[in-house]
CSV table of C-alpha atoms (C1' of nucleotides) in Angstrom, one decimal:
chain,number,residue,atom,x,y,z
V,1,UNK,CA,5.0,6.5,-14.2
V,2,UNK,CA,5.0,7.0,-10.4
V,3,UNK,CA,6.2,3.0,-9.0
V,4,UNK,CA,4.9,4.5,-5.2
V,5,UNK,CA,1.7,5.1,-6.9
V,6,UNK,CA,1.4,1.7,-9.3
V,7,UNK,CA,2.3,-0.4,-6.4
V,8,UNK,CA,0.1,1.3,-3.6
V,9,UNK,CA,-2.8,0.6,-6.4
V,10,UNK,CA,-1.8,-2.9,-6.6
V,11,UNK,CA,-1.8,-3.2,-2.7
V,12,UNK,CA,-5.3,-3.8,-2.9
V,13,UNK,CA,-6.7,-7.3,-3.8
V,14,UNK,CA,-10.2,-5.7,-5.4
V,15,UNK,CA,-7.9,-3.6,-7.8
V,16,UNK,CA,-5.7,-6.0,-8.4
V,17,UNK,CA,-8.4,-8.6,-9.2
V,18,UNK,CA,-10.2,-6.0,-12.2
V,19,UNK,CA,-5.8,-5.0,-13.4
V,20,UNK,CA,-5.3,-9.1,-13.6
V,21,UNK,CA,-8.5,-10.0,-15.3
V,22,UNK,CA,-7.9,-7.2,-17.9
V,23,UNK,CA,-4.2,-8.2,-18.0
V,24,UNK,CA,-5.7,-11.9,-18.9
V,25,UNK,CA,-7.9,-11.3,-21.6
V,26,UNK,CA,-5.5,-11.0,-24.5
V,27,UNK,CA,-7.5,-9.8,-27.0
V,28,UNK,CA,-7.7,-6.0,-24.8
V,29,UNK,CA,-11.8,-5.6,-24.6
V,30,UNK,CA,-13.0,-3.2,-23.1
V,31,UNK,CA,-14.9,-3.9,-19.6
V,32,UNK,CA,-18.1,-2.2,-18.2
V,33,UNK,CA,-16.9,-1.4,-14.4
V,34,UNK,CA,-20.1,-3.2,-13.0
V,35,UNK,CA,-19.0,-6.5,-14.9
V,36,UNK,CA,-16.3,-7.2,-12.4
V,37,UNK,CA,-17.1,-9.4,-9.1
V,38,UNK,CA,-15.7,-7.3,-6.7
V,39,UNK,CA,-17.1,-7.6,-2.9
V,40,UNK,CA,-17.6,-4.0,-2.5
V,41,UNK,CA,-20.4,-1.7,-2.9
V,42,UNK,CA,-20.8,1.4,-5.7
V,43,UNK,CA,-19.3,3.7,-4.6
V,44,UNK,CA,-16.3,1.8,-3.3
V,45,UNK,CA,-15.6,0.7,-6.7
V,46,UNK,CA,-16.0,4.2,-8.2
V,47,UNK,CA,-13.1,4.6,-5.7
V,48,UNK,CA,-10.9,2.1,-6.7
V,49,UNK,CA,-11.0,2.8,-10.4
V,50,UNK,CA,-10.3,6.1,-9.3
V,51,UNK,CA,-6.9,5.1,-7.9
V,52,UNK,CA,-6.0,2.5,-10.5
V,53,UNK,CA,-7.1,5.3,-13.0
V,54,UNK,CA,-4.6,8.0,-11.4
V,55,UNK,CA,-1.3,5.3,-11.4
V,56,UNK,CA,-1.9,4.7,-15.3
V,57,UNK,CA,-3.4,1.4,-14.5
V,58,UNK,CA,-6.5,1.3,-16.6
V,59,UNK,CA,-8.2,3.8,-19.0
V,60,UNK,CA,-11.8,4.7,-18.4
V,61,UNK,CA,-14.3,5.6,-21.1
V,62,UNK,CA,-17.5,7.7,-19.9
V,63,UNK,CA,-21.1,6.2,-21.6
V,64,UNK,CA,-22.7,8.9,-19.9
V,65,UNK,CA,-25.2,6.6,-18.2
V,66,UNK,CA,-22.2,3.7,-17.5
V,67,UNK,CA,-18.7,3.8,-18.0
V,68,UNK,CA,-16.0,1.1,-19.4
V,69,UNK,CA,-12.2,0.6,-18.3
V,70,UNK,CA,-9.4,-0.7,-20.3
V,71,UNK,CA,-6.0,-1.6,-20.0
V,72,UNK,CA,-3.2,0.6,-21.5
V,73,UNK,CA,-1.0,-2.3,-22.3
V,74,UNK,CA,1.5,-0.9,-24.7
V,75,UNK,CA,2.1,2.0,-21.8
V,76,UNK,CA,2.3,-0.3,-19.2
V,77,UNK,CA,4.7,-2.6,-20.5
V,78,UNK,CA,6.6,-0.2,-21.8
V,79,UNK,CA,7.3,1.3,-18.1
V,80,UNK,CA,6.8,-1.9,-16.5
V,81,UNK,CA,7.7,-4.7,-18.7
V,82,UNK,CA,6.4,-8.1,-16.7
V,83,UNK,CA,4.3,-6.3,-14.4
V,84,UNK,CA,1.0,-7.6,-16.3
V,85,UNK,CA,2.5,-10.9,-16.5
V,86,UNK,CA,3.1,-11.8,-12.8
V,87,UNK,CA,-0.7,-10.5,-12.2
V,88,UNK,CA,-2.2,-12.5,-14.8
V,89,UNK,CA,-0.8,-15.5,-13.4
V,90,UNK,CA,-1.6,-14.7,-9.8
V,91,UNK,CA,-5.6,-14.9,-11.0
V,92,UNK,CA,-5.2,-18.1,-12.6
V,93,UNK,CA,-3.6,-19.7,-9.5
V,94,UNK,CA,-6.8,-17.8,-7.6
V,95,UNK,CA,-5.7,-16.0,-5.4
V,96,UNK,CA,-6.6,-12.6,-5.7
V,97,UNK,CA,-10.2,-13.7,-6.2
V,98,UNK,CA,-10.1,-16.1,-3.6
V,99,UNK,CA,-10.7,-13.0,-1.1
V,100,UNK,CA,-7.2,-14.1,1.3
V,101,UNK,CA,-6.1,-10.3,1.6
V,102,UNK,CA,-6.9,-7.3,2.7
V,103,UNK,CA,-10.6,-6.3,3.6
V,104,UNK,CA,-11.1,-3.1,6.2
V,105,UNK,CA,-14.0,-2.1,7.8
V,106,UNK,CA,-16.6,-5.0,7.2
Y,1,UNK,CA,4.9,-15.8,-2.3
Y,2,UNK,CA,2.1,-13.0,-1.6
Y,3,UNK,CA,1.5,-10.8,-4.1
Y,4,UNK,CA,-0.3,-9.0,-1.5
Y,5,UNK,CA,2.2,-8.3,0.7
Y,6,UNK,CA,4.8,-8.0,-2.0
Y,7,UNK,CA,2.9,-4.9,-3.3
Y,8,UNK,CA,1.9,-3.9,0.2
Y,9,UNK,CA,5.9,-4.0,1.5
Y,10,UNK,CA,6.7,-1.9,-2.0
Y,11,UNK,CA,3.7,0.9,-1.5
Y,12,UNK,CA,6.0,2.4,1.0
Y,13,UNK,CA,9.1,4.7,-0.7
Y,14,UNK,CA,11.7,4.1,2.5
Y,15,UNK,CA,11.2,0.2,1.9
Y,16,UNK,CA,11.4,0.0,-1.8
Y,17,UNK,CA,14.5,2.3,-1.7
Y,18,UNK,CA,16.1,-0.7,0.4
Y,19,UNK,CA,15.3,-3.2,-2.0
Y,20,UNK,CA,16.1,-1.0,-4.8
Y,21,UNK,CA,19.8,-0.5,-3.7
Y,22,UNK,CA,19.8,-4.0,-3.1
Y,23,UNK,CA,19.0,-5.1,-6.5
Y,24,UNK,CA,20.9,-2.6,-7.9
Y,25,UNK,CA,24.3,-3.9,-6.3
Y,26,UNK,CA,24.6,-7.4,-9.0
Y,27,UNK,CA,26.9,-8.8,-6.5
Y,28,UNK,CA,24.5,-9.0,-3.8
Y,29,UNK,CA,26.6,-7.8,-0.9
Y,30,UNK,CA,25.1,-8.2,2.5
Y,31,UNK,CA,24.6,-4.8,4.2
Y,32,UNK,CA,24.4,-3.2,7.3
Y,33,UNK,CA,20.9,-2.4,8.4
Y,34,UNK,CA,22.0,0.9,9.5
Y,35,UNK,CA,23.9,1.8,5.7
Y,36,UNK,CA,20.5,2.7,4.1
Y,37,UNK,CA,19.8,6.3,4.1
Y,38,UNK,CA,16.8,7.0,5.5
Y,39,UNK,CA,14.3,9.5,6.6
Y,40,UNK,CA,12.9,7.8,9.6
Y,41,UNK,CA,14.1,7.0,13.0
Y,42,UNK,CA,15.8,3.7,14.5
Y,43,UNK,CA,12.1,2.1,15.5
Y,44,UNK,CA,10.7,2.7,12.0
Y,45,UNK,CA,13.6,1.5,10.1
Y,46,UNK,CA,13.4,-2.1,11.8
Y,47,UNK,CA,9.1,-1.8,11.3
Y,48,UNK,CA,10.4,-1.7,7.7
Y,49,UNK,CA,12.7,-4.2,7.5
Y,50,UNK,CA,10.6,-6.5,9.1
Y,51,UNK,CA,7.6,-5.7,6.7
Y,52,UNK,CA,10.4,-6.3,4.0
Y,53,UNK,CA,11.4,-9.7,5.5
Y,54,UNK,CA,8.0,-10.7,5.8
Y,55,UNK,CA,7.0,-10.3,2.2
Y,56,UNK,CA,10.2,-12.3,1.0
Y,57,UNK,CA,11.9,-9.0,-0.3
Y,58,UNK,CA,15.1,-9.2,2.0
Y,59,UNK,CA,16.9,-12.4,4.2
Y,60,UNK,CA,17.9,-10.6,8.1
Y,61,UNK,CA,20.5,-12.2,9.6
Y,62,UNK,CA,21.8,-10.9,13.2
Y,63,UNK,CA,24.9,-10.4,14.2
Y,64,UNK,CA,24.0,-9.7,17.8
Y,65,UNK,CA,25.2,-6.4,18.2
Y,66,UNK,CA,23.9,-4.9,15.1
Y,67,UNK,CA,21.7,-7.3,11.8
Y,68,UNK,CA,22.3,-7.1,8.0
Y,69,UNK,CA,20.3,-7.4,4.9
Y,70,UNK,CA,20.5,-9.3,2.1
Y,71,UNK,CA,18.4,-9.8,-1.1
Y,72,UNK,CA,17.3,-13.4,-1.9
Y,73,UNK,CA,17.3,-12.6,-5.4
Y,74,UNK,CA,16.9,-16.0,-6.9
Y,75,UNK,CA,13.7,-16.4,-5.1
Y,76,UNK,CA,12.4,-13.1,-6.2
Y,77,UNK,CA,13.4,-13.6,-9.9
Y,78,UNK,CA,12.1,-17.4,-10.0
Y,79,UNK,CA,8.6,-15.8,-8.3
Y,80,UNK,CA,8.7,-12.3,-9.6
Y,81,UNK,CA,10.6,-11.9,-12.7
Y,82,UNK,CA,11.3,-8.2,-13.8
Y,83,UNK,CA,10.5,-6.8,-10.4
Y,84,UNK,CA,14.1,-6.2,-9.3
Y,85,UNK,CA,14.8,-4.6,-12.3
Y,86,UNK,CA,11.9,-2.3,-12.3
Y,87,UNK,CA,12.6,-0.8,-9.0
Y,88,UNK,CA,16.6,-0.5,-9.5
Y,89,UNK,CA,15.8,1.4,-12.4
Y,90,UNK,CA,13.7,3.6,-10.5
Y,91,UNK,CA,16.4,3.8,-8.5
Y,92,UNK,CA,18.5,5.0,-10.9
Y,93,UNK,CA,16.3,7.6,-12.2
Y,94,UNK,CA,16.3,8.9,-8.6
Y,95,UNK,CA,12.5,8.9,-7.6
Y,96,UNK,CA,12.6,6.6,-4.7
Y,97,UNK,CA,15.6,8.5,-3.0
Y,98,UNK,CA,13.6,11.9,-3.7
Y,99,UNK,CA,10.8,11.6,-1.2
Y,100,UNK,CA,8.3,12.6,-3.5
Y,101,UNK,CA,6.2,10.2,-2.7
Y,102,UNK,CA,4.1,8.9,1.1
Y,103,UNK,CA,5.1,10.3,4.5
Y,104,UNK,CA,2.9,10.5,7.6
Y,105,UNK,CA,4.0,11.5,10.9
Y,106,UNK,CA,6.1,14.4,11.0
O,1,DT,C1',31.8,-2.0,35.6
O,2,DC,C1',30.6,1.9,32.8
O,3,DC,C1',29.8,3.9,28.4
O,4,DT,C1',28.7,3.8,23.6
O,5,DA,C1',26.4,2.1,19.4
O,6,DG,C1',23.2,-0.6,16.6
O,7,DG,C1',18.6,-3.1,16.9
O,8,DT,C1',14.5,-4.4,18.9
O,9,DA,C1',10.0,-4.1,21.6
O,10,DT,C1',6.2,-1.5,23.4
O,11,DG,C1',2.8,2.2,23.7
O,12,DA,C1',0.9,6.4,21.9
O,13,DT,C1',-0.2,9.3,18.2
O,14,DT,C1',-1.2,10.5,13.6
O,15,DT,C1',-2.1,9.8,8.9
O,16,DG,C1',-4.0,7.3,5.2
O,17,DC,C1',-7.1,4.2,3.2
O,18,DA,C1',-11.2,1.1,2.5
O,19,DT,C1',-15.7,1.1,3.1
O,20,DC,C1',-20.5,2.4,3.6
O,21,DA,C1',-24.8,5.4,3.4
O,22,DT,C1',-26.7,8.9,1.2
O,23,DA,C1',-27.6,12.1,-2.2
O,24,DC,C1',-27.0,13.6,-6.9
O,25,DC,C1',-26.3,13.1,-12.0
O,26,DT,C1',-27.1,11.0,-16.6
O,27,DG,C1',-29.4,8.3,-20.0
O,28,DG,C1',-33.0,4.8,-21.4
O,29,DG,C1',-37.8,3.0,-21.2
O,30,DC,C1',-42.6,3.6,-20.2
P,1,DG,C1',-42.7,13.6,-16.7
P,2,DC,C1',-41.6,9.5,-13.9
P,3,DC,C1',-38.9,5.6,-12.6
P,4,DC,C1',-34.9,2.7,-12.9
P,5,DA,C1',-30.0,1.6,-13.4
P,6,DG,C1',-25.1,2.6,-13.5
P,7,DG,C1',-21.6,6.0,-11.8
P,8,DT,C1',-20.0,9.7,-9.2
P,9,DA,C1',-19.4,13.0,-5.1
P,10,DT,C1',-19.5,13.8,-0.2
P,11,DG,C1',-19.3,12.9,4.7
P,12,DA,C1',-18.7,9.7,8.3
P,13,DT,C1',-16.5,5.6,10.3
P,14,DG,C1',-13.2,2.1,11.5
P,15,DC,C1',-9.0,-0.3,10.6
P,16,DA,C1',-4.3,-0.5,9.2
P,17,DA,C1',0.0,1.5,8.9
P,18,DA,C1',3.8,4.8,9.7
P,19,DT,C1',6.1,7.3,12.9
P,20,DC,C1',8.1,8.7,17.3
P,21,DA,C1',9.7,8.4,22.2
P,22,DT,C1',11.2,5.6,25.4
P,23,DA,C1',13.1,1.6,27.5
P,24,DC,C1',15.6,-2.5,26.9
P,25,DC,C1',19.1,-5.8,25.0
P,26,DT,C1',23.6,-7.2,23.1
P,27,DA,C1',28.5,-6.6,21.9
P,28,DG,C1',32.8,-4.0,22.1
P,29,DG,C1',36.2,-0.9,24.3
P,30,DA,C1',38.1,1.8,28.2
DNA sequence: TCCTAGGTATGATTTGCATCATACCTGGGC
DNA sequence: GCCCAGGTATGATGCAAATCATACCTAGGA
């Protein structure tokens, strides 16, 4: 696991919102991507699960006509024990969702 | 403390190589700005340090004719636990110090 | 005072990234 | 077959960040 890659992933606030709210639901469902409220259009979330995909962040399932992510937990905190942890609780103190960070061209 | 800029300050492998040898040193030394071997000139290295500072990763305190770094690692532990010891680790396996990973001018 | 050395500030350049619009693909329903 | 919906791929655009050169500042020594 490449840390440059994991933590240039988890630069942004839309990826780290969908990592966190995985990282939160203990039970390890799987997620359709279009079920997370990110402020972004298609194809910029294509993009982003893209990137998370690539630094071993999430697993991604192709439906064919949708797809579905989920979060390698075991591999993660294997290579990054407490990383999951400190994400988890930055959602519930709401801050990746409250949309404070980062936001580009607008 | 940002998660945001935490992540952001740690994308960059010249910056995390800083706080990695910082947290790698369990006496927590204060050290020269200038000791940290890096690939960038003197005008980079304090852009880094002062993302660094600015994200709560390293304390700068100037001596006038030259500054020094040092790591506030109770405040990262109470805030971020296991984060100094993932990236000294990564130290140790020598990733961060083999510029593998981002560099843009050159 | 002059020179040297470590840091900083500023301006310019370049690279990377986030985003969008658009077009395309795939599967389901009619 | 046709249309819709969810994803993906591509090209363009704009902003942020990384870097450098240069100039400047501060402290120490000759």
């Amino acid at each position: 696991m490449d840390l440059g890659k994991v933590f240039r992933a988890l630069a942004d606030d839309s990826r780290r919102q969908v990592v966190a709210e995985l990282a939160a639901d203990t039970e390890d469902r799987e997620r359709a991507c279009g079920s997370f409220d990110l402020p972004v259009k298609k194809a910029a979330r294509t993009h982003h699960f893209r990137v998370l995909r690539e630094a071993g962040m999430i697993m991604q399932r192709d439906h064919g006509n949708g797809s579905a992510v989920s979060l390698p937990r075991q591999d993660i905190e294997r290579h990054l024990p407490g990383l999951l942890q400190l994400l988890s609780e930055e959602l519930k103190s709401g801050s990746a969702t409250g949309r404070t960070g980062n936001t580009a061209a607008g």
